[in-house]
Coordinates of C-alpha atoms in Angstrom, one line a residue:
Chain A
M1 CA 0.1 0.2 -0.1
A2 CA 1.6 3.3 -1.2
E3 CA 1.1 6.2 0.5
E4 CA 1.6 9.8 -0.9
I5 CA 1.6 13.2 0.7
E6 CA 0.5 16.1 -1.2
R7 CA 0.5 19.8 -0.5
K8 CA -1.4 22.3 -2.9
F9 CA -0.8 26.2 -3.4
L10 CA -2.5 28.8 -5.8
V11 CA -0.1 30.3 -8.0
K12 CA 0.7 33.9 -7.8
G13 CA 3.8 34.7 -10.4
D14 CA 5.7 33.8 -13.2
F15 CA 6.8 29.7 -12.4
K16 CA 7.3 29.1 -16.3
R17 CA 10.8 30.5 -16.5
S18 CA 11.6 27.9 -14.0
A19 CA 10.0 24.9 -15.6
T20 CA 11.9 21.7 -16.9
H21 CA 9.1 19.7 -18.5
K22 CA 5.8 19.9 -19.5
V23 CA 3.0 17.3 -20.7
R24 CA -0.6 17.6 -21.7
I25 CA -2.7 15.9 -19.6
T26 CA -6.6 14.8 -20.0
Q27 CA -8.5 13.1 -17.7
G28 CA -11.7 11.8 -16.4
Y29 CA -13.2 9.6 -13.5
L30 CA -14.9 6.6 -13.7
S31 CA -15.7 7.5 -10.0
S32 CA -15.3 10.8 -8.3
V33 CA -17.1 9.8 -4.4
R34 CA -14.7 10.7 -1.6
E35 CA -14.1 7.4 -0.6
R36 CA -12.7 6.1 -3.7
T37 CA -12.0 8.0 -6.8
V38 CA -10.7 5.8 -10.1
R39 CA -9.3 8.3 -12.6
V40 CA -8.4 7.7 -16.3
R41 CA -5.5 10.1 -17.7
L42 CA -3.7 10.6 -20.9
R43 CA -0.5 11.8 -20.5
D44 CA 0.7 13.1 -24.0
D45 CA 0.9 9.5 -25.6
K46 CA 0.6 7.3 -22.1
G47 CA -2.5 6.2 -20.7
F48 CA -2.7 5.6 -16.9
L49 CA -5.6 4.3 -14.4
T50 CA -5.6 5.5 -10.7
I51 CA -7.6 4.5 -7.9
K52 CA -7.5 6.8 -4.6
G53 CA -8.6 6.3 -1.4
E54 CA -10.1 8.9 0.8
A55 CA -8.1 11.6 2.0
G56 CA -7.0 11.6 5.7
D57 CA -8.3 14.1 8.5
S58 CA -5.5 16.2 7.3
G59 CA -6.4 15.9 3.9
I60 CA -2.9 15.3 2.9
S61 CA -2.4 11.2 3.2
R62 CA -4.2 9.0 0.7
Y63 CA -3.9 5.3 -0.5
E64 CA -2.9 5.4 -4.4
W65 CA -2.8 2.4 -7.0
E66 CA -1.5 3.1 -10.5
K67 CA -1.0 1.3 -13.5
E68 CA 0.0 2.2 -17.0
I69 CA -2.3 1.4 -19.9
P70 CA -2.3 1.6 -23.8
A71 CA -3.6 5.1 -24.9
A72 CA -5.9 3.6 -27.0
E73 CA -7.5 1.8 -24.0
A74 CA -7.2 5.1 -21.9
E75 CA -9.2 6.6 -25.0
E76 CA -12.1 3.9 -24.6
L77 CA -12.3 4.2 -21.0
L78 CA -12.3 8.0 -21.2
A79 CA -15.5 8.1 -23.2
L80 CA -17.1 5.7 -20.4
C81 CA -16.3 8.6 -17.9
E82 CA -18.5 10.6 -15.9
P83 CA -19.3 13.8 -18.2
G84 CA -16.7 16.7 -18.1
L85 CA -13.1 16.0 -18.9
I86 CA -10.1 18.0 -17.1
D87 CA -8.0 19.5 -19.6
K88 CA -4.6 21.2 -18.3
T89 CA -0.8 21.5 -18.9
R90 CA 1.3 20.0 -16.1
Y91 CA 4.8 21.6 -15.9
L92 CA 7.6 20.4 -13.8
V93 CA 9.5 23.2 -11.6
P94 CA 13.0 22.1 -9.3
A95 CA 13.1 23.8 -6.3
G96 CA 16.2 23.0 -4.1
A97 CA 15.9 19.0 -3.5
F98 CA 11.8 19.2 -4.5
T99 CA 10.1 19.5 -7.5
F100 CA 6.6 21.3 -7.7
E101 CA 4.1 20.0 -10.2
V102 CA 2.1 23.0 -11.5
D103 CA -1.2 22.3 -13.8
E104 CA -2.3 25.3 -15.9
F105 CA -6.0 24.5 -16.6
Y106 CA -7.8 24.9 -19.6
G107 CA -11.7 24.8 -21.0
D108 CA -14.2 25.6 -17.9
N109 CA -11.3 25.9 -15.7
E110 CA -9.3 28.5 -17.6
G111 CA -7.2 30.8 -15.6
L112 CA -6.6 28.3 -12.7
I113 CA -3.2 27.4 -11.7
I114 CA -2.0 25.1 -9.1
A115 CA 0.8 24.0 -7.6
E116 CA 1.4 20.8 -5.9
I117 CA 4.4 19.4 -3.8
E118 CA 5.0 15.6 -2.8
L119 CA 6.5 14.8 0.5
R120 CA 7.8 12.0 2.4
S121 CA 6.3 13.1 5.7
E122 CA 3.7 15.8 6.7
S123 CA 6.3 17.5 8.8
D124 CA 8.7 17.6 5.7
Q125 CA 10.1 21.1 5.2
F126 CA 10.4 22.6 1.7
P127 CA 11.1 25.7 -0.3
K128 CA 8.7 28.3 -1.1
P129 CA 9.7 30.1 -4.4
D130 CA 8.2 33.5 -4.9
W131 CA 5.7 32.6 -7.3
L132 CA 4.2 30.0 -5.1
G133 CA 0.7 31.8 -3.5
E134 CA -1.9 30.8 -0.9
E135 CA -2.1 27.0 0.5
V136 CA -4.7 25.2 -0.3
T137 CA -4.3 21.5 0.8
G138 CA -7.8 20.0 1.9
D139 CA -9.9 22.8 0.4
L140 CA -12.1 20.4 -1.7
R141 CA -13.3 22.9 -4.4
Y142 CA -9.5 22.4 -5.8
Y143 CA -10.0 18.6 -6.3
N144 CA -10.1 17.7 -10.0
T145 CA -13.2 15.9 -9.4
M146 CA -15.0 19.0 -8.0
L147 CA -13.5 21.0 -10.8
I148 CA -15.3 18.9 -13.3
K149 CA -18.6 19.4 -11.6
N150 CA -18.2 23.1 -10.3
P151 CA -15.6 24.3 -12.8
F152 CA -13.4 27.5 -11.8
T153 CA -15.0 29.8 -14.3
G154 CA -18.2 29.5 -12.8
W155 CA -17.0 30.8 -9.2
Chain B
M1 CA -13.6 -2.3 -27.5
A2 CA -14.6 -5.6 -26.8
E3 CA -18.3 -6.7 -26.7
E4 CA -19.6 -9.4 -24.6
I5 CA -23.3 -10.9 -25.2
E6 CA -24.4 -12.8 -22.0
R7 CA -27.4 -14.5 -21.1
K8 CA -28.5 -15.5 -17.6
F9 CA -30.5 -18.3 -16.1
L10 CA -31.4 -19.7 -12.9
V11 CA -30.4 -23.3 -12.4
K12 CA -33.0 -25.8 -11.1
G13 CA -31.1 -29.3 -10.9
D14 CA -28.1 -30.8 -10.4
F15 CA -25.5 -29.5 -12.5
K16 CA -22.4 -30.2 -10.7
R17 CA -22.4 -33.8 -12.4
S18 CA -21.2 -31.9 -15.6
A19 CA -18.6 -29.5 -14.2
T20 CA -15.2 -29.6 -15.2
H21 CA -13.6 -27.2 -13.1
K22 CA -14.4 -24.7 -10.3
V23 CA -12.8 -21.7 -8.8
R24 CA -13.8 -19.4 -5.6
I25 CA -14.4 -15.7 -6.5
T26 CA -14.5 -12.8 -4.1
Q27 CA -15.3 -9.4 -5.5
G28 CA -16.3 -6.1 -5.0
Y29 CA -16.8 -2.7 -6.6
L30 CA -15.5 0.7 -6.5
S31 CA -18.1 2.0 -8.7
S32 CA -21.3 0.0 -9.0
V33 CA -23.4 2.6 -10.9
R34 CA -25.3 1.4 -14.1
E35 CA -23.5 3.4 -16.6
R36 CA -19.9 2.2 -15.4
T37 CA -18.9 -0.5 -13.2
V38 CA -15.3 -1.0 -11.8
R39 CA -14.6 -4.2 -10.2
V40 CA -12.2 -6.0 -8.2
R41 CA -12.1 -9.9 -8.2
L42 CA -10.2 -12.6 -6.5
R43 CA -10.4 -15.9 -8.2
D44 CA -8.6 -18.2 -6.1
D45 CA -5.0 -16.7 -6.1
K46 CA -5.1 -14.4 -9.2
G47 CA -6.5 -10.6 -9.3
F48 CA -8.4 -8.4 -11.8
L49 CA -9.6 -5.4 -12.5
T50 CA -12.8 -5.1 -14.8
I51 CA -14.2 -2.2 -16.0
K52 CA -17.8 -2.5 -17.7
G53 CA -20.3 0.1 -19.5
E54 CA -23.9 0.4 -19.4
A55 CA -25.7 -2.9 -21.0
G56 CA -27.6 -2.0 -24.3
D57 CA -31.2 -1.8 -24.4
S58 CA -31.6 -5.6 -24.9
G59 CA -29.4 -6.1 -21.7
I60 CA -27.4 -8.1 -23.6
S61 CA -24.3 -6.2 -25.0
R62 CA -21.7 -4.2 -22.6
Y63 CA -18.5 -2.7 -23.4
E64 CA -16.0 -4.5 -21.1
W65 CA -12.3 -3.8 -20.4
E66 CA -10.3 -6.1 -17.9
K67 CA -6.2 -6.4 -16.8
E68 CA -5.1 -9.1 -14.3
I69 CA -3.2 -7.4 -11.4
P70 CA -1.2 -9.2 -8.5
A71 CA -3.7 -11.2 -5.8
A72 CA -1.9 -8.7 -3.2
E73 CA -3.1 -5.4 -4.9
A74 CA -6.5 -7.0 -5.6
E75 CA -6.9 -7.1 -2.0
E76 CA -5.9 -4.0 -0.8
L77 CA -8.4 -2.8 -3.5
L78 CA -11.5 -4.9 -2.2
A79 CA -10.8 -3.0 1.1
L80 CA -11.5 0.1 -0.7
C81 CA -14.5 -0.8 -2.2
E82 CA -18.3 -0.1 -1.6
P83 CA -19.6 -1.6 1.5
G84 CA -20.5 -5.4 0.9
L85 CA -18.6 -8.1 -1.1
I86 CA -19.9 -11.1 -3.1
D87 CA -18.5 -14.6 -2.6
K88 CA -19.2 -17.4 -4.4
T89 CA -17.6 -20.5 -6.1
R90 CA -17.9 -20.4 -10.3
Y91 CA -18.2 -24.0 -11.9
L92 CA -17.6 -24.3 -15.5
V93 CA -20.2 -26.8 -17.0
P94 CA -19.6 -27.7 -20.7
A95 CA -22.4 -27.9 -23.2
G96 CA -22.0 -28.8 -26.6
A97 CA -19.9 -26.2 -28.2
F98 CA -20.7 -23.9 -25.4
T99 CA -19.5 -23.5 -21.7
F100 CA -21.9 -22.3 -18.9
E101 CA -20.5 -20.5 -16.0
V102 CA -22.6 -21.6 -12.9
D103 CA -22.3 -19.3 -10.0
E104 CA -23.3 -20.7 -6.7
F105 CA -23.5 -18.0 -4.1
Y106 CA -22.7 -17.7 -0.2
G107 CA -23.0 -15.5 2.8
D108 CA -26.4 -13.0 2.1
N109 CA -27.0 -14.4 -1.4
E110 CA -26.3 -18.3 0.1
G111 CA -29.1 -20.4 -1.9
L112 CA -28.8 -18.5 -5.3
I113 CA -27.3 -20.3 -8.1
I114 CA -27.2 -18.4 -11.6
A115 CA -25.8 -20.3 -15.1
E116 CA -24.2 -17.6 -17.7
I117 CA -23.6 -18.0 -21.2
E118 CA -21.2 -16.1 -23.5
L119 CA -22.5 -15.8 -27.0
R120 CA -21.0 -14.7 -30.4
S121 CA -24.2 -13.0 -31.5
E122 CA -27.8 -12.1 -29.8
S123 CA -29.3 -14.5 -32.1
D124 CA -26.6 -17.3 -31.3
Q125 CA -28.4 -20.6 -31.0
F126 CA -27.1 -22.9 -27.9
P127 CA -27.9 -26.1 -25.8
K128 CA -30.5 -25.9 -23.2
P129 CA -29.3 -28.6 -20.2
D130 CA -32.2 -30.0 -18.4
W131 CA -30.9 -28.3 -15.0
L132 CA -31.3 -24.9 -16.5
G133 CA -33.9 -22.8 -15.5
E134 CA -36.0 -19.5 -16.4
E135 CA -34.3 -16.8 -18.0
V136 CA -33.4 -13.7 -16.0
T137 CA -30.9 -12.1 -18.6
G138 CA -31.6 -8.1 -18.2
D139 CA -33.1 -8.5 -14.6
L140 CA -31.1 -6.0 -12.6
R141 CA -32.0 -8.0 -9.2
Y142 CA -29.4 -10.4 -10.2
Y143 CA -26.6 -8.4 -11.3
N144 CA -23.9 -8.6 -8.6
T145 CA -23.9 -4.8 -7.9
M146 CA -27.6 -5.5 -6.8
L147 CA -27.0 -8.3 -4.8
I148 CA -24.6 -6.7 -2.6
K149 CA -27.5 -3.8 -1.9
N150 CA -30.1 -6.2 -1.9
P151 CA -28.9 -9.6 -0.9
F152 CA -31.1 -12.7 -2.1
T153 CA -31.6 -14.2 1.7
G154 CA -33.5 -11.0 2.0
W155 CA -35.9 -11.2 -1.0

């Protein structure tokens, strides 16, 4: 059982000057209930199926299971997903020994940019680049599952 | 995109004398909505993840995607499933050029036995052994997803 510890932030400045990689992501959900999400994702030309458990009380630790699948199968499964898909570009932005994943959203979530950092423990210290804004870890509105049901442009 | 055509029957006699194989199955659902089910299954010591689309108007044709996964991962995912699991033994019972899968249920569905046959087309002819009872294809009560929410012993 793998655990991931993630913290989430809004972005208030130019992070792209520090980005080293980017990938286009399209994703949808076969299940988006809090207790168990089943996500289908295309990352450029690769497919992934990801199952996550409920977030802990802190909103930080979650069980996660992931398998790579053929892109053609991911496209079939995206067609089966709940209505609404997430479309975004993910940038990798190194900061010291860490790497932020910064998601720039399109479509109904145009204008929203979120940075995530993965930590080994909930008390881990990490750098705070000048483009890093308000922390929104645990705020349900910023879950991708919620951004499908209640997109940013409608807030 | 794989399509499966299945017809379902109750069982009214001794099918076990004709069975050639049996396997113990434990399964649960990460999603059990009609439009898209996500099933986790242990077959003896093998794990499987299966995603099915909604049944067609006839209740017979459905999109199906399946991957084998390690048994230990299937056990982790079973713990994440919606409350209630299906526990049954599946017998393989050949009949002419076809093979019936006959499921004998335990636990909250003790007493229920269902035979399924997979066909190449909805008009395919197939043998009807003397133990084969009433057809229940398309009857929602006999879906495994429904047998979790409304088990047979409570009917």
